[in-house]
Coordinates of C-alpha atoms and ligand atoms in Angstrom, one line a residue:
X1 CA -7.0 5.7 -23.7
X2 CA -10.6 6.9 -22.9
X3 CA -10.2 8.9 -19.9
X4 CA -13.6 7.7 -18.8
X5 CA -12.0 4.2 -18.4
X6 CA -9.6 5.1 -16.2
X7 CA -9.1 4.2 -12.6
X8 CA -7.8 7.1 -11.5
X9 CA -11.0 8.8 -14.0
X10 CA -13.0 7.6 -11.2
X11 CA -10.9 8.9 -8.7
X12 CA -10.8 12.7 -9.9
X13 CA -14.7 12.0 -10.4
X14 CA -14.9 11.8 -6.4
X15 CA -12.3 14.6 -5.7
X16 CA -14.0 17.2 -8.0
X17 CA -17.4 16.2 -5.9
X18 CA -15.6 17.0 -2.7
X19 CA -14.2 20.6 -3.9
X20 CA -15.0 21.5 -7.2
X21 CA -13.9 25.3 -6.7
X22 CA -10.9 24.6 -6.6
X23 CA -10.1 22.4 -9.2
X24 CA -9.5 25.5 -11.6
X25 CA -7.3 26.8 -8.9
X26 CA -4.4 29.4 -10.2
X27 CA -1.9 28.0 -7.6
X28 CA -2.6 24.1 -9.2
X29 CA -2.1 25.2 -12.9
X30 CA 1.2 27.3 -11.6
X31 CA 2.3 24.0 -10.3
X32 CA 2.6 21.9 -14.1
X33 CA 5.4 21.4 -15.6
X34 CA 6.6 23.4 -18.6
X35 CA 5.6 20.4 -20.9
X36 CA 2.3 19.7 -19.7
X37 CA 1.5 23.5 -19.7
X38 CA 2.4 23.7 -23.6
X39 CA 0.3 20.4 -24.3
X40 CA -2.9 21.8 -22.4
X41 CA -2.6 25.1 -24.5
X42 CA -3.8 23.0 -27.5
X43 CA -6.7 21.1 -25.8
X44 CA -10.1 21.5 -26.1
X45 CA -11.9 23.5 -23.0
X46 CA -13.5 19.8 -21.7
X47 CA -9.8 18.2 -22.4
X48 CA -8.3 21.1 -20.2
X49 CA -10.9 20.8 -17.3
X50 CA -10.2 17.3 -17.4
X51 CA -6.5 17.8 -17.2
X52 CA -7.0 20.3 -14.4
X53 CA -8.6 17.2 -12.1
X54 CA -5.8 15.8 -12.9
X55 CA -3.4 18.4 -11.4
X56 CA -6.1 19.0 -8.1
X57 CA -5.4 14.9 -7.9
X58 CA -1.6 15.2 -7.9
X59 CA -1.9 17.8 -5.1
X60 CA -4.4 16.6 -3.5
X61 CA -4.6 13.1 -4.2
X62 CA -4.1 9.4 -2.2
X63 CA -0.5 10.1 -1.2
X64 CA -1.4 13.8 0.3
X65 CA -4.1 12.3 1.9
X66 CA -2.3 9.4 3.0
X67 CA 0.2 11.7 4.4
X68 CA -2.2 14.1 6.2
X69 CA -3.6 11.6 8.0
X70 CA -0.2 10.4 9.3
X71 CA 0.5 13.5 10.5
X72 CA -2.6 13.2 12.6
X73 CA -3.2 10.2 13.5
X74 CA -1.7 8.4 17.0
X75 CA 0.6 5.8 17.1
X76 CA -1.0 2.7 19.1
X77 CA 1.3 -0.3 20.0
X78 CA -0.2 -3.4 20.5
X79 CA 2.0 -6.5 21.6
X80 CA 0.9 -9.8 20.2
X81 CA 3.5 -12.4 21.4
X82 CA 6.8 -13.2 22.6
X83 CA 8.6 -9.7 21.9
X84 CA 6.6 -8.7 19.3
X85 CA 4.4 -5.7 18.9
X86 CA 2.9 -3.7 16.1
X87 CA 2.9 -0.1 15.9
X88 CA -0.4 1.5 14.3
X89 CA -1.2 4.4 12.5
X90 CA 1.7 5.6 10.2
X91 CA 0.5 4.2 6.7
X92 CA 1.7 0.9 6.8
X93 CA 1.5 -1.5 10.5
X94 CA 4.9 -1.3 11.6
X95 CA 6.4 -4.5 13.5
X96 CA 8.8 -4.5 16.1
X97 CA 10.8 -7.0 17.5
X98 CA 12.9 -6.2 20.4
X99 CA 15.7 -7.4 22.6
X100 CA 19.3 -7.3 23.0
X101 CA 20.2 -7.0 19.1
X102 CA 18.5 -4.0 18.9
X103 CA 15.2 -3.3 17.7
X104 CA 14.3 -5.2 14.3
X105 CA 11.3 -2.7 12.9
X106 CA 9.3 -4.1 9.6
X107 CA 8.6 -0.9 7.6
X108 CA 8.5 2.5 8.4
X109 CA 5.5 4.3 8.3
X110 CA 5.1 7.8 7.1
X111 CA 8.3 10.7 8.1
X112 CA 5.9 12.9 9.7
X113 CA 5.1 10.2 12.8
X114 CA 9.1 10.4 13.6
X115 CA 8.7 12.2 16.8
X116 CA 5.6 9.4 17.4
X117 CA 7.0 6.6 16.6
X118 CA 10.1 7.5 18.5
X119 CA 7.9 7.7 21.7
X120 CA 6.2 4.7 20.7
X121 CA 9.2 2.4 20.2
X122 CA 10.8 4.1 23.6
X123 CA 7.6 2.5 25.3
X124 CA 8.3 -0.5 24.2
X125 CA 12.3 -0.8 25.5
X126 CA 15.3 1.3 25.6
X127 CA 17.2 -0.9 22.7
X128 CA 18.6 0.9 20.1
X129 CA 16.7 0.4 16.1
X130 CA 19.7 -1.6 14.1
X131 CA 17.6 -3.4 12.1
X132 CA 14.7 -2.8 9.4
X133 CA 13.2 -5.4 6.8
X134 CA 10.9 -3.1 4.3
X135 CA 7.6 -5.9 2.7
X136 CA 7.3 -3.6 -0.4
X137 CA 8.9 -0.6 -1.9
X138 CA 5.4 1.7 -1.3
X139 CA 6.1 5.1 0.2
X140 CA 3.6 4.9 3.1
X141 CA 5.7 1.6 4.2
X142 CA 8.9 3.2 3.2
X143 CA 8.8 6.9 3.9
X144 CA 10.5 6.7 7.1
X145 CA 13.1 4.2 5.9
X146 CA 15.9 7.5 6.1
X147 CA 15.3 8.4 9.9
X148 CA 15.5 4.8 10.7
X149 CA 18.5 4.5 9.0
X150 CA 19.9 7.2 10.7
X151 CA 19.2 6.2 13.8
X152 CA 21.3 2.7 13.2
X153 CA 19.2 0.3 11.0
X154 CA 20.4 -1.5 8.2
X155 CA 18.0 -2.0 5.8
X156 CA 17.2 -5.6 4.0
X157 CA 14.6 -5.9 1.1
X158 CA 13.6 -7.7 -2.5
X159 CA 15.6 -6.7 -4.7
X160 CA 12.6 -5.4 -6.5
X161 CA 12.0 -3.0 -3.7
X162 CA 16.0 -1.4 -4.3
X163 CA 15.1 -0.7 -7.8
X164 CA 11.4 0.9 -7.4
X165 CA 13.2 3.2 -4.6
X166 CA 16.3 4.2 -6.5
X167 CA 14.6 5.5 -9.3
X168 CA 12.0 7.8 -10.2
X169 CA 8.8 5.6 -10.1
X170 CA 5.5 6.9 -11.5
X171 CA 2.0 4.7 -9.8
X172 CA -1.0 5.7 -12.0
X173 CA -3.3 4.5 -9.4
X174 CA -2.2 6.9 -7.0
X175 CA -1.7 9.7 -10.2
X176 CA 2.0 9.8 -8.5
X177 CA 5.2 10.1 -10.0
X178 CA 8.0 9.1 -6.6
X179 CA 11.6 10.7 -6.9
X180 CA 14.0 8.4 -6.4
X181 CA 14.9 7.8 -2.6
X182 CA 17.6 9.5 -0.4
X183 CA 20.6 7.3 -0.3
X184 CA 19.9 6.6 3.3
X185 CA 16.5 5.5 2.5
X186 CA 17.4 2.7 0.0
X187 CA 18.2 -1.3 1.2
X188 CA 21.4 -2.4 1.5
X189 CA 21.1 -6.1 1.6
X190 CA 18.5 -7.6 -0.9
X191 CA 17.6 -10.5 -1.9
X192 CA 15.4 -12.7 -4.8
X193 CA 13.8 -15.5 -3.5
X194 CA 14.3 -15.9 0.0
X195 CA 16.3 -14.8 3.2
X196 CA 16.8 -15.7 6.6
X197 CA 17.6 -13.5 9.6
X198 CA 19.0 -14.5 13.0
X199 CA 18.3 -11.5 15.7
X200 CA 17.1 -11.1 18.8
X201 CA 17.1 -15.3 19.4
X202 CA 14.5 -15.1 16.9
X203 CA 14.6 -17.2 13.5
X204 CA 13.1 -14.7 10.9
X205 CA 11.8 -16.4 7.6
X206 CA 11.5 -13.5 4.1
X207 CA 9.6 -15.0 1.0
X208 CA 9.3 -13.1 -2.4
X209 CA 5.9 -13.9 -3.1
X210 CA 4.5 -13.8 -6.8
X211 CA 3.6 -10.2 -8.1
X212 CA 0.4 -9.6 -6.5
X213 CA 0.2 -6.1 -4.8
X214 CA 3.3 -5.3 -6.3
X215 CA 6.5 -6.9 -8.1
X216 CA 8.5 -6.7 -4.3
X217 CA 6.3 -7.9 -2.2
X218 CA 7.4 -10.2 0.7
X219 CA 5.8 -12.0 3.9
X220 CA 8.1 -11.6 7.0
X221 CA 7.9 -15.0 9.4
X222 CA 8.7 -14.8 13.0
X223 CA 9.2 -18.2 13.4
X224 CA 9.3 -19.4 17.0
X225 CA 6.3 -17.2 17.9
X226 CA 3.9 -18.2 14.5
X227 CA 3.7 -14.5 13.6
X228 CA 3.8 -13.6 9.9
X229 CA 3.9 -9.8 8.4
X230 CA 2.5 -10.0 5.0
X231 CA 2.5 -6.5 3.8
X232 CA -0.1 -5.3 1.2
X233 CA -1.2 -8.5 0.3
X234 CA -3.9 -8.2 3.0
X235 CA -6.0 -5.3 3.9
X236 CA -7.9 -6.8 6.9
X237 CA -11.7 -5.9 6.8
X238 CA -11.1 -2.9 3.9
X239 CA -10.4 -2.8 0.1
X240 CA -6.9 -2.9 -1.2
X241 CA -5.4 -1.1 -3.3
X242 CA -3.7 -2.9 -6.4
X243 CA -0.5 -1.0 -8.0
X244 CA -0.7 -2.4 -11.5
X245 CA 2.3 0.1 -12.0
X246 CA 4.7 -1.8 -10.6
X247 CA 3.3 -5.4 -11.0
X248 CA 0.4 -5.8 -9.1
X249 CA -3.3 -7.6 -10.3
X250 CA -6.5 -8.4 -8.9
X251 CA -5.5 -12.1 -9.9
X252 CA -2.0 -11.6 -8.3
X253 CA -3.4 -10.7 -5.4
X254 CA -5.9 -13.8 -5.2
X255 CA -3.0 -16.0 -5.8
X256 CA -0.7 -14.2 -2.8
X257 CA -3.8 -14.7 -0.7
X258 CA -4.2 -18.7 -1.7
X259 CA -0.4 -18.8 -0.5
X260 CA -1.0 -16.6 2.5
X261 CA -3.6 -19.4 3.5
X262 CA -1.0 -22.1 2.3
X263 CA 1.2 -21.3 4.9
X264 CA -0.7 -20.5 8.2
X265 CA -2.6 -22.3 10.9
X266 CA -5.5 -21.7 13.4
X267 CA -2.9 -19.9 15.5
X268 CA -1.1 -17.6 13.3
X269 CA -1.1 -14.2 13.9
X270 CA -1.1 -12.5 10.7
X271 CA -0.4 -8.7 10.7
X272 CA -1.7 -7.0 7.4
X273 CA -0.4 -4.3 5.6
X274 CA -3.2 -2.0 6.4
X275 CA -6.0 -2.8 9.3
X276 CA -6.7 -4.8 12.4
X277 CA -4.7 -7.3 13.0
X278 CA -5.5 -10.6 12.0
X279 CA -5.2 -14.5 11.5
X280 CA -6.7 -17.3 8.9
X281 CA -9.9 -16.7 9.1
X282 CA -9.3 -12.9 7.9
X283 CA -7.0 -14.3 5.0
X284 CA -10.6 -16.4 4.4
X285 CA -12.7 -13.8 4.5
X286 CA -10.1 -11.5 2.3
X287 CA -9.8 -14.1 -0.6
X288 CA -13.7 -14.7 -0.6
X289 CA -14.2 -11.2 -1.3
X290 CA -11.3 -10.9 -3.6
X291 CA -12.9 -13.9 -5.4
X292 CA -16.6 -12.6 -5.3
X293 CA -16.2 -9.4 -6.7
X294 CA -13.5 -10.4 -9.7
X295 CA -16.0 -13.1 -10.8
X296 CA -18.8 -10.0 -10.5
X297 CA -16.4 -7.4 -12.2
X298 CA -15.2 -9.9 -15.1
X299 CA -19.0 -10.9 -15.9
X300 CA -20.0 -7.2 -16.5
X301 CA -17.0 -6.7 -18.2
X302 CA -17.5 -9.8 -20.4
X303 CA -21.0 -8.4 -21.3
X304 CA -19.1 -4.9 -23.0
X305 CA -20.1 -3.0 -20.1
X306 CA -17.5 0.5 -20.0
X307 CA -15.9 1.1 -16.3
X308 CA -18.6 3.8 -15.8
X309 CA -21.2 1.1 -16.3
X310 CA -19.7 -1.5 -14.4
X311 CA -19.7 1.1 -11.6
X312 CA -23.2 1.8 -11.8
X313 CA -23.8 -2.0 -11.6
X314 CA -22.6 -1.7 -8.1
X315 CA -20.8 -5.6 -8.4
X316 CA -19.2 -5.0 -4.9
X317 CA -22.2 -3.9 -3.2
X318 CA -22.4 -6.4 -0.9
X319 CA -19.4 -5.7 0.5
X320 CA -18.9 -2.2 0.8
X321 CA -20.6 -1.8 3.9
X322 CA -17.9 -3.4 5.5
X323 CA -14.6 -3.2 3.0
X324 CA -16.2 0.3 1.4
X325 CA -15.2 2.6 4.7
X326 CA -10.8 3.6 3.7
X327 CA -8.8 4.5 1.8
X328 CA -10.1 2.7 -1.6
X329 CA -13.8 3.5 -1.8
X330 CA -16.3 1.1 -3.6
X331 CA -15.9 2.6 -7.3
X332 CA -12.2 3.2 -7.2
X333 CA -12.1 -0.8 -6.5
X334 CA -14.0 -1.7 -8.9
X335 CA -12.0 0.4 -11.5
X336 CA -8.7 -1.5 -10.0
X337 CA -10.5 -5.0 -10.5
X338 CA -11.7 -4.0 -14.2
X339 CA -7.9 -3.4 -15.0
X340 CA -7.5 -6.7 -14.2
X341 CA -9.9 -9.0 -16.0
Ligands
ZN401 ZN1 1.5 -1.2 -0.7

């Protein structure tokens, strides 16, 4: 593979421009695996410099950046409808259903936020946590599984969430390999297509998407309240990450968004994986952004442009001011789309 044409090469360039002096730091090199060190020693100087940027990105990449941000973030509570609230600030948005059967959580955020999430949960009610549902396997939605399980929650998720959490899983777009999760963090109840839960006088429908952001995405509908958590099939007002390593793709994201649009009404409250609480209009805006940028990038790629040339042509320009202000930069998002067209 030509490194110039990889999504994470772009990410590494951005990292390099932020902190060039650390690229060849001894502590980075000392963390190289022995195998990798041996491989590096046979490479050219330029290749070693590139590989060292990989090491830097592994040490200071997107995943540690997300954890650092969660460690500092306040947890904000947004009451939605009936007994449903959202906690925002630790990785993905956490939905909470309170009541006599105990709290049911959708996603568990990062472990570094345990204390502040616990405070926010206590602020909602004194019910214990009894159930946890994961929208997909990613760390920013499942890292807190172990402590939430220890606090009393049984965990439910799609069968592929269990699969990815149970083994070592590499995400190329993050240049990160996740070790298997601890036993308590792994969902015990899993399903393939759909699953129904009745909890706190609420009917809750879980439904698997065709591969979209990953191959483990599910939606969670609170039927009486007309509230849906769509996980990372929606990043409301921000460019999304797409995990090609575990089944995601730009076309899958578009199909997932079309599916979301077909299941909601103007009254439905839509909880995105990331970003502020949304509605049907947010889904339509997200779909239009995905479709337009996909078309722009596909046209450039069809002309034979490399990823660098495609990024230089700024196929996302009309959207950057609004959508490019979070974790996934315009050039990274261009790379993610380029990989799938
Ligand atoms: Zn995700």
